[in-house]
Coordinates of C-alpha atoms and ligand atoms in Angstrom, one line a residue:
M15 CA 0.6 -4.1 33.7
A16 CA -0.2 -1.2 36.0
S17 CA -3.7 -1.0 37.5
N18 CA -4.3 2.3 35.7
A19 CA -3.4 0.5 32.4
L20 CA -7.0 1.1 31.1
E21 CA -6.9 4.7 32.0
S22 CA -3.6 5.4 30.3
T23 CA -4.6 3.4 27.2
L24 CA -7.8 5.5 26.9
H25 CA -5.8 8.7 27.5
Q26 CA -3.5 7.7 24.7
L27 CA -6.5 7.0 22.4
D28 CA -8.2 10.3 23.3
K29 CA -5.0 12.2 22.4
V30 CA -4.8 10.5 19.0
S31 CA -8.5 10.9 18.4
D32 CA -8.1 14.7 18.9
R33 CA -5.2 14.7 16.4
L34 CA -7.2 12.7 13.9
G35 CA -10.3 14.9 14.4
L36 CA -12.5 11.9 15.0
D37 CA -16.2 12.6 15.6
D38 CA -17.7 11.8 19.0
G39 CA -19.6 8.7 17.7
L40 CA -16.5 7.0 16.3
R41 CA -14.5 7.9 19.5
A42 CA -17.2 6.2 21.6
V43 CA -17.0 3.1 19.4
L44 CA -13.2 2.9 19.7
R45 CA -13.2 3.6 23.5
S46 CA -15.5 0.7 24.2
C47 CA -14.8 -3.1 24.1
K48 CA -17.2 -5.0 21.8
R49 CA -17.5 -8.0 24.1
E50 CA -16.5 -8.5 27.7
F51 CA -16.9 -12.0 29.1
T52 CA -16.3 -12.9 32.7
T53 CA -16.6 -16.5 33.9
S54 CA -16.3 -18.2 37.3
F55 CA -15.6 -21.9 37.0
P56 CA -14.7 -24.8 39.3
V57 CA -11.6 -26.8 39.0
R58 CA -10.9 -30.0 41.0
R59 CA -7.5 -29.8 42.7
D60 CA -5.3 -32.9 43.0
D61 CA -6.3 -33.3 46.7
G62 CA -10.0 -33.5 45.7
R63 CA -10.9 -29.9 46.8
I64 CA -13.0 -27.8 44.4
Q65 CA -11.6 -24.3 43.8
V66 CA -13.4 -21.6 41.8
F67 CA -11.3 -19.4 39.4
T68 CA -12.3 -16.3 37.5
G69 CA -11.3 -15.8 33.9
Y70 CA -12.0 -13.2 31.2
R71 CA -12.0 -12.9 27.4
V72 CA -12.5 -9.5 26.0
Q73 CA -12.8 -8.7 22.3
H74 CA -12.1 -5.0 21.8
S75 CA -12.7 -4.7 18.1
L76 CA -13.7 -7.0 15.1
A77 CA -13.6 -4.1 12.6
R78 CA -10.6 -5.3 10.7
G79 CA -11.0 -9.1 11.1
P80 CA -11.2 -11.8 13.7
A81 CA -10.1 -10.9 17.2
K82 CA -6.5 -11.8 18.2
G83 CA -4.7 -11.8 21.5
G84 CA -3.0 -13.8 24.2
I85 CA -4.3 -15.5 27.3
R86 CA -2.5 -14.6 30.6
Y87 CA -2.4 -16.7 33.8
H88 CA -1.4 -14.4 36.6
P89 CA -2.7 -13.6 40.1
Q90 CA -3.3 -10.0 39.3
V91 CA -5.4 -10.5 36.1
D92 CA -8.6 -8.4 36.3
L93 CA -11.2 -7.2 33.8
D94 CA -9.7 -3.6 33.4
E95 CA -6.2 -5.0 32.6
V96 CA -7.7 -7.5 30.1
K97 CA -9.7 -4.6 28.4
A98 CA -6.6 -2.4 28.2
L99 CA -4.5 -5.3 26.7
A100 CA -7.3 -6.1 24.2
M101 CA -7.4 -2.5 23.0
L102 CA -3.6 -2.5 22.6
M103 CA -3.9 -5.6 20.5
T104 CA -6.3 -3.8 18.2
W105 CA -3.8 -1.0 17.6
K106 CA -0.8 -3.4 17.3
C107 CA -2.5 -5.5 14.6
A108 CA -3.5 -2.4 12.7
V109 CA 0.0 -0.8 12.9
V110 CA 1.6 -3.8 11.3
N111 CA -1.5 -4.1 9.0
I112 CA -2.6 -7.6 9.6
P113 CA -6.3 -8.4 9.2
Y114 CA -7.2 -8.8 12.8
G115 CA -9.1 -7.0 15.6
G116 CA -7.8 -7.1 19.1
A117 CA -8.6 -9.4 22.1
K118 CA -7.1 -10.6 25.3
G119 CA -7.9 -13.1 27.9
G120 CA -6.8 -14.3 31.3
V121 CA -7.4 -16.3 34.4
A122 CA -6.6 -14.9 37.9
C123 CA -4.4 -17.7 39.2
D124 CA -0.7 -18.4 40.0
P125 CA 0.3 -21.1 37.5
K126 CA 3.4 -21.8 39.6
T127 CA 1.2 -23.2 42.4
L128 CA -0.7 -25.6 40.1
S129 CA 0.4 -29.1 39.2
H130 CA 0.6 -30.1 35.6
A131 CA -2.6 -32.0 35.8
E132 CA -4.4 -29.0 37.6
L133 CA -3.1 -26.7 34.9
E134 CA -4.5 -28.9 32.3
R135 CA -7.9 -29.2 34.0
L136 CA -8.1 -25.4 34.5
T137 CA -7.1 -24.8 30.9
R138 CA -9.6 -27.3 29.4
R139 CA -12.4 -25.9 31.6
F140 CA -11.5 -22.3 30.7
A141 CA -11.3 -23.2 27.0
T142 CA -14.8 -24.7 27.3
E143 CA -16.1 -21.6 29.0
I144 CA -14.7 -19.3 26.3
S145 CA -15.6 -21.7 23.4
I146 CA -18.8 -19.6 22.8
L147 CA -16.5 -16.8 21.7
I148 CA -13.4 -18.3 20.2
G149 CA -12.9 -19.9 16.8
P150 CA -10.6 -19.6 13.8
D151 CA -12.9 -17.1 12.1
R152 CA -13.9 -15.3 15.3
D153 CA -11.2 -15.0 18.0
I154 CA -7.8 -16.7 18.0
P155 CA -6.0 -16.9 21.4
A156 CA -2.2 -17.2 21.8
P157 CA 0.2 -17.5 24.7
D158 CA 1.0 -14.6 27.0
M159 CA 2.5 -14.4 30.5
G160 CA 2.1 -17.7 32.4
T161 CA 0.9 -19.7 29.4
D162 CA 2.9 -21.5 26.8
E163 CA 2.6 -23.8 23.8
Q164 CA 1.4 -26.7 25.9
V165 CA -1.5 -24.6 27.2
M166 CA -2.3 -23.7 23.5
A167 CA -2.2 -27.4 22.6
W168 CA -4.8 -28.1 25.4
I169 CA -7.1 -25.3 24.2
M170 CA -6.8 -26.5 20.6
D171 CA -7.6 -30.1 21.6
T172 CA -10.5 -29.1 23.9
Y173 CA -12.1 -26.9 21.2
S174 CA -11.5 -29.7 18.6
M175 CA -13.2 -32.3 20.8
H176 CA -16.3 -30.1 21.0
Q177 CA -16.4 -29.7 17.2
G178 CA -15.7 -33.3 16.5
Y179 CA -12.7 -32.6 14.2
S180 CA -9.3 -30.9 14.5
V181 CA -9.3 -27.2 14.4
P182 CA -5.6 -26.1 14.5
G183 CA -6.4 -22.5 13.5
V184 CA -8.3 -21.8 16.8
V185 CA -5.0 -20.8 18.5
T186 CA -1.5 -19.8 17.5
G187 CA 1.7 -20.4 19.3
K188 CA 1.0 -24.1 19.5
P189 CA 3.6 -26.8 19.0
V190 CA 4.8 -27.4 15.4
N191 CA 3.7 -31.0 15.4
I192 CA 0.0 -30.0 15.7
G193 CA 0.0 -27.1 13.2
G194 CA 2.3 -24.5 14.8
T195 CA 4.7 -22.6 12.6
A196 CA 8.4 -22.7 12.2
G197 CA 10.0 -19.4 13.5
R198 CA 7.3 -18.5 16.0
R199 CA 9.5 -19.0 19.1
E200 CA 12.1 -16.5 17.8
A201 CA 9.6 -14.1 16.0
T202 CA 9.4 -11.3 18.6
G203 CA 13.1 -11.1 19.1
R204 CA 13.7 -11.2 15.4
G205 CA 11.2 -8.4 14.9
C206 CA 13.2 -6.4 17.4
L207 CA 16.3 -6.9 15.3
V208 CA 14.5 -5.7 12.2
V209 CA 13.2 -2.5 13.7
A210 CA 16.6 -1.9 15.4
Q211 CA 18.2 -2.1 12.0
E212 CA 15.8 0.4 10.6
A213 CA 16.1 2.8 13.5
A214 CA 19.9 2.6 13.4
H215 CA 19.8 3.4 9.7
H216 CA 17.8 6.6 10.4
K217 CA 20.2 7.6 13.1
G218 CA 23.2 7.0 10.7
L219 CA 24.4 4.2 12.9
S220 CA 26.0 1.0 11.7
L221 CA 25.0 -2.2 13.6
Q222 CA 28.6 -3.4 13.1
G223 CA 30.2 -2.9 16.5
A224 CA 27.2 -1.0 17.9
S225 CA 26.8 -1.4 21.6
V226 CA 23.6 -3.1 22.8
V227 CA 22.1 -3.5 26.3
V228 CA 19.2 -6.0 26.8
Q229 CA 17.0 -6.1 29.9
G230 CA 15.3 -9.5 30.4
F231 CA 16.8 -12.7 29.1
G232 CA 13.6 -14.7 28.3
N233 CA 11.8 -15.5 25.1
V234 CA 12.2 -12.0 23.7
G235 CA 15.4 -10.7 25.3
A236 CA 17.6 -13.7 24.9
V237 CA 16.7 -14.1 21.2
A238 CA 17.0 -10.4 20.5
A239 CA 20.5 -10.4 22.2
R240 CA 21.7 -13.4 20.2
L241 CA 20.4 -12.1 16.9
M242 CA 21.9 -8.6 17.5
A243 CA 25.2 -10.2 18.2
E244 CA 24.9 -12.3 15.0
A245 CA 24.2 -9.0 13.1
G246 CA 27.6 -7.7 14.3
C247 CA 26.6 -5.8 17.5
R248 CA 28.5 -5.8 20.7
V249 CA 26.1 -7.0 23.4
I250 CA 27.7 -5.3 26.4
A251 CA 25.1 -6.1 29.1
V252 CA 22.1 -8.3 29.7
S253 CA 20.0 -9.1 32.8
D254 CA 17.2 -11.1 34.3
S255 CA 15.0 -10.6 37.3
Q256 CA 17.9 -11.2 39.7
G257 CA 20.4 -8.8 38.1
G258 CA 22.8 -8.7 35.1
V259 CA 26.3 -8.9 33.8
F260 CA 28.3 -6.2 31.9
S261 CA 31.4 -6.3 29.8
P262 CA 32.4 -3.3 27.7
H263 CA 34.1 -5.6 25.1
G264 CA 30.9 -7.6 24.6
L265 CA 29.6 -10.7 26.3
D266 CA 30.0 -14.3 25.2
L267 CA 26.3 -15.1 25.0
V268 CA 26.7 -18.8 24.4
A269 CA 28.8 -19.1 27.5
L270 CA 26.4 -16.9 29.5
S271 CA 23.3 -19.0 28.3
K272 CA 25.2 -22.2 29.4
H273 CA 26.0 -20.7 32.8
K274 CA 22.4 -19.5 33.3
R275 CA 21.0 -23.0 32.3
E276 CA 23.3 -24.7 34.7
A277 CA 23.2 -22.2 37.6
G278 CA 19.6 -21.0 37.1
T279 CA 20.9 -17.4 37.3
M280 CA 23.4 -15.1 35.6
I281 CA 25.0 -14.3 39.0
G282 CA 28.5 -15.7 39.2
F283 CA 29.2 -15.6 35.4
S284 CA 32.9 -15.1 35.1
G285 CA 32.8 -13.4 31.7
G286 CA 31.6 -10.0 32.9
D287 CA 31.0 -7.8 36.0
A288 CA 27.8 -8.0 38.0
I289 CA 25.4 -5.1 37.5
T290 CA 21.9 -4.2 38.9
N291 CA 18.9 -3.7 36.7
S292 CA 18.8 0.0 37.4
Q293 CA 22.5 0.4 36.6
L294 CA 22.0 -1.5 33.4
L295 CA 19.3 0.9 32.2
E296 CA 21.7 3.8 32.6
L297 CA 24.7 2.4 30.7
P298 CA 26.0 4.4 27.8
C299 CA 25.1 2.4 24.7
D300 CA 23.8 2.7 21.1
I301 CA 20.7 0.5 21.5
L302 CA 18.8 -0.4 24.7
I303 CA 16.2 -3.2 24.5
P304 CA 13.9 -3.4 27.5
A305 CA 12.5 -6.9 27.1
A306 CA 11.4 -7.8 30.6
I307 CA 8.4 -6.1 32.3
E308 CA 6.4 -2.9 32.2
E309 CA 7.3 0.5 33.7
Q310 CA 11.1 0.2 33.7
I311 CA 12.0 3.6 32.2
T312 CA 10.3 6.1 34.5
V313 CA 10.3 9.8 35.3
R314 CA 13.0 9.1 37.8
N315 CA 15.6 7.3 35.6
A316 CA 14.7 8.6 32.1
R317 CA 17.1 11.5 32.3
H318 CA 19.9 9.1 33.1
V319 CA 19.3 6.9 30.1
R320 CA 22.3 7.2 27.8
A321 CA 21.1 5.1 24.8
R322 CA 20.7 6.5 21.4
I323 CA 17.9 4.1 20.4
I324 CA 15.4 2.2 22.6
V325 CA 13.6 -0.8 21.1
E326 CA 10.7 -1.8 23.3
G327 CA 10.7 -5.6 23.3
A328 CA 8.5 -5.7 26.4
N329 CA 4.9 -4.3 26.5
G330 CA 4.8 -1.0 28.3
P331 CA 8.4 -0.7 29.5
T332 CA 8.3 3.1 29.4
Q333 CA 6.1 5.2 31.6
A334 CA 4.0 7.8 29.7
E335 CA 5.6 10.6 31.7
A336 CA 9.1 9.5 30.7
D337 CA 8.4 9.8 27.0
P338 CA 8.9 13.6 26.7
I339 CA 12.1 13.4 28.7
L340 CA 13.5 10.8 26.3
K341 CA 12.3 12.9 23.3
D342 CA 14.1 16.0 24.7
K343 CA 17.3 14.0 25.0
G344 CA 17.0 12.9 21.4
V345 CA 16.5 9.2 22.1
L346 CA 14.7 7.5 19.3
V347 CA 12.1 5.2 20.9
V348 CA 10.6 2.4 18.8
P349 CA 7.3 1.8 20.7
D350 CA 6.1 -1.6 21.9
I351 CA 3.1 -1.8 19.5
L352 CA 5.6 -1.7 16.6
A353 CA 8.8 -3.1 18.1
N354 CA 7.4 -6.4 19.5
A355 CA 4.8 -7.0 16.8
G356 CA 7.0 -9.7 15.1
G357 CA 5.3 -12.2 17.5
V358 CA 1.7 -11.4 16.4
M359 CA 2.9 -11.1 12.8
V360 CA 4.2 -14.7 12.8
S361 CA 1.1 -15.8 14.7
Y362 CA -0.9 -14.5 11.7
F363 CA 1.4 -16.5 9.4
E364 CA 0.7 -19.6 11.6
W365 CA -3.1 -19.1 11.2
V366 CA -2.7 -18.5 7.4
Q367 CA -0.8 -21.8 7.1
D368 CA -3.4 -23.7 9.3
T369 CA -6.2 -22.3 7.2
Q370 CA -4.5 -23.5 4.0
S371 CA -3.0 -26.7 5.5
L372 CA 0.1 -25.7 3.7
F373 CA 3.2 -25.1 5.7
W374 CA 6.2 -22.9 4.9
E375 CA 9.9 -23.3 5.5
E376 CA 11.4 -21.2 8.4
A377 CA 13.3 -19.1 5.9
E378 CA 10.0 -18.2 4.2
V379 CA 8.4 -17.2 7.5
N380 CA 11.4 -15.0 8.4
R381 CA 11.5 -13.4 5.0
R382 CA 7.8 -12.4 5.1
M383 CA 8.1 -11.2 8.7
E384 CA 11.1 -9.0 7.9
M385 CA 9.4 -7.6 4.9
A386 CA 6.2 -6.7 6.8
M387 CA 8.1 -5.3 9.8
T388 CA 10.3 -3.1 7.7
R389 CA 7.2 -1.8 5.8
A390 CA 5.5 -1.1 9.2
F391 CA 8.5 0.7 10.5
D392 CA 8.8 2.9 7.4
E393 CA 5.1 3.8 7.5
V394 CA 5.3 4.8 11.2
F395 CA 8.5 6.7 10.6
E396 CA 7.0 8.6 7.7
M397 CA 3.9 9.4 9.8
G398 CA 6.2 10.7 12.5
E399 CA 8.1 12.9 10.1
R400 CA 5.0 14.3 8.4
E401 CA 3.1 15.0 11.7
K402 CA 6.3 16.0 13.6
M403 CA 5.7 13.6 16.4
D404 CA 7.6 10.8 18.2
L405 CA 7.3 7.2 16.9
R406 CA 4.9 6.2 19.7
S407 CA 2.3 8.9 18.8
A408 CA 2.9 8.1 15.1
A409 CA 2.3 4.4 15.6
Y410 CA -0.9 5.1 17.5
M411 CA -2.0 7.5 14.8
L412 CA -1.5 4.9 12.1
G413 CA -3.2 2.1 14.1
V414 CA -6.2 4.1 15.3
R415 CA -6.7 5.7 11.9
R416 CA -6.8 2.3 10.2
V417 CA -9.4 1.0 12.7
A418 CA -11.5 4.1 12.4
D419 CA -11.4 3.9 8.6
A420 CA -12.5 0.3 8.7
I421 CA -15.5 1.2 11.0
A422 CA -16.4 4.2 8.8
T423 CA -16.2 2.1 5.6
R424 CA -18.3 -0.7 6.9
G425 CA -20.9 1.7 8.3
I426 CA -23.0 1.3 11.4
Y427 CA -25.4 -1.7 11.3
P428 CA -28.4 -1.6 10.8
Ligands
NAD13 P1 9.8 -14.4 29.6 O1 9.1 -14.8 30.9 O2 10.3 -15.4 28.7 O3 11.1 -13.5 30.0 C1 11.1 -12.4 30.8 C2 12.5 -12.1 31.3 O4 12.5 -10.9 32.0 C3 13.1 -13.2 32.2 O5 14.5 -13.3 31.9 C4 13.0 -12.6 33.6 O6 14.0 -13.0 34.5 C5 13.2 -11.1 33.3 N1 12.7 -10.2 34.3 C6 11.5 -10.4 35.0 N2 11.4 -9.3 35.9 C7 12.5 -8.5 35.7 C8 13.0 -7.4 36.3 N3 12.3 -6.7 37.3 N4 14.1 -6.8 35.8 C9 14.8 -7.4 34.8 N5 14.4 -8.6 34.3 C10 13.3 -9.1 34.7 O7 8.9 -13.3 28.9 P2 8.9 -12.9 27.4 O8 7.9 -13.8 26.6 O9 10.3 -12.8 26.9 O10 8.2 -11.5 27.4 C11 8.9 -10.3 27.9 C12 8.1 -9.1 27.6 O11 7.9 -9.0 26.2 C13 6.7 -9.0 28.2 O12 6.5 -7.6 28.4 C14 5.8 -9.5 27.1 O13 4.5 -9.0 27.3 C15 6.5 -8.9 25.9 N6 6.1 -9.6 24.7 C16 6.4 -10.9 24.5 C17 6.1 -11.5 23.3 C18 6.5 -13.0 23.0 O14 6.3 -13.4 21.9 N7 7.0 -13.7 24.0 C19 5.5 -10.8 22.3 C20 5.1 -9.5 22.5 C21 5.5 -8.9 23.7

């Protein structure tokens, strides 16, 4: 996320607060993070050296329920970025109406340079440092960039050791054999499919034969591409960080995945032509799904985008300044805080199942997620129609209003 992430998140909030006519007091509450925790902690490296790392956990709001948000391991993690991401989680949970506030955490480190044992020691020490904040009723971490279900398992185990009994509900995104949920791995990509279906419906577009372009072929992008193809779309181009492949007739995604698994890259795949990431974003298509990293659609390339619908699988793939250009071109943009919320939705289902010690079949998880995402899309779309605004502004309006309402209803203590 860009270094000015906090500034642009606050700018977006101020715009929405004006529209909602919020008073100064409420604005001040929404603009600030409830708790900001910074910790410097030592980790023993494999060669015996001691290295000090800095980590953060920020809870932006607890107004609608316990705080929820991922933990990121990345060299550029800093407090402002974590604050911005925590705030976005508050709005995201509110837009899809799950009873959570927003949080985020991170450690400034490069996980690729740490051995498995070092990663475990760093994670267990960080989990101990933030254990004064987290808990199944208080703040529930999940994976984010650089962390995965193994990291969640270590956090869950560390927290449980301190309590003296197992507490699976302290994190989500953990392995299924220790209380994770069926369907979590696919949830974000599946959520993208649900909102793409809704958006296509409003554009009078059938998914049968619709052309789809996906940037990023990871957890979100590869799943979204596969599910879109299963829904009848023609996935004409996909890419990863090294570039992509394009075939106007539709790509064979099974063959492509096999090639990428074996070669470690899409380059050299014989079932399509090579294409760069910037060419990919400008391909004529019905649906474009940026599912890689932030700031891909910019003031420079927005006017060349030839998609009818953009579904933001990634967080922040569109620069704020590019939004009006896309709007003028009539592109329907389903914003990240709605489009990729399938992940946090199923995280919520995981926590519900952990709390009840009663686990659902995958079909049940998917059914509930699809229902909730469809409802969220409809609510955002209606807000957009009523207020004559794009879906991003409408999603923020809906999310911020729900949080403001919760604060106003609860009142200010004491
Ligand atoms: P991932 O690491 O599994 O996959 C990322 C993919 O993007 C990889 O294929 C990578 O090669 C590609 N990529 C990286 N840099 C690129 C570039 N410059 N151009 C094109 N492709 C590039 O990550 P993920 O979990 O799929 O997350 C992708 C995005 O979705 C992130 O913005 C993340 O914050 C967001 N997101 C993820 C989830 C989730 O459940 N995983 C939920 C909500 C939002």
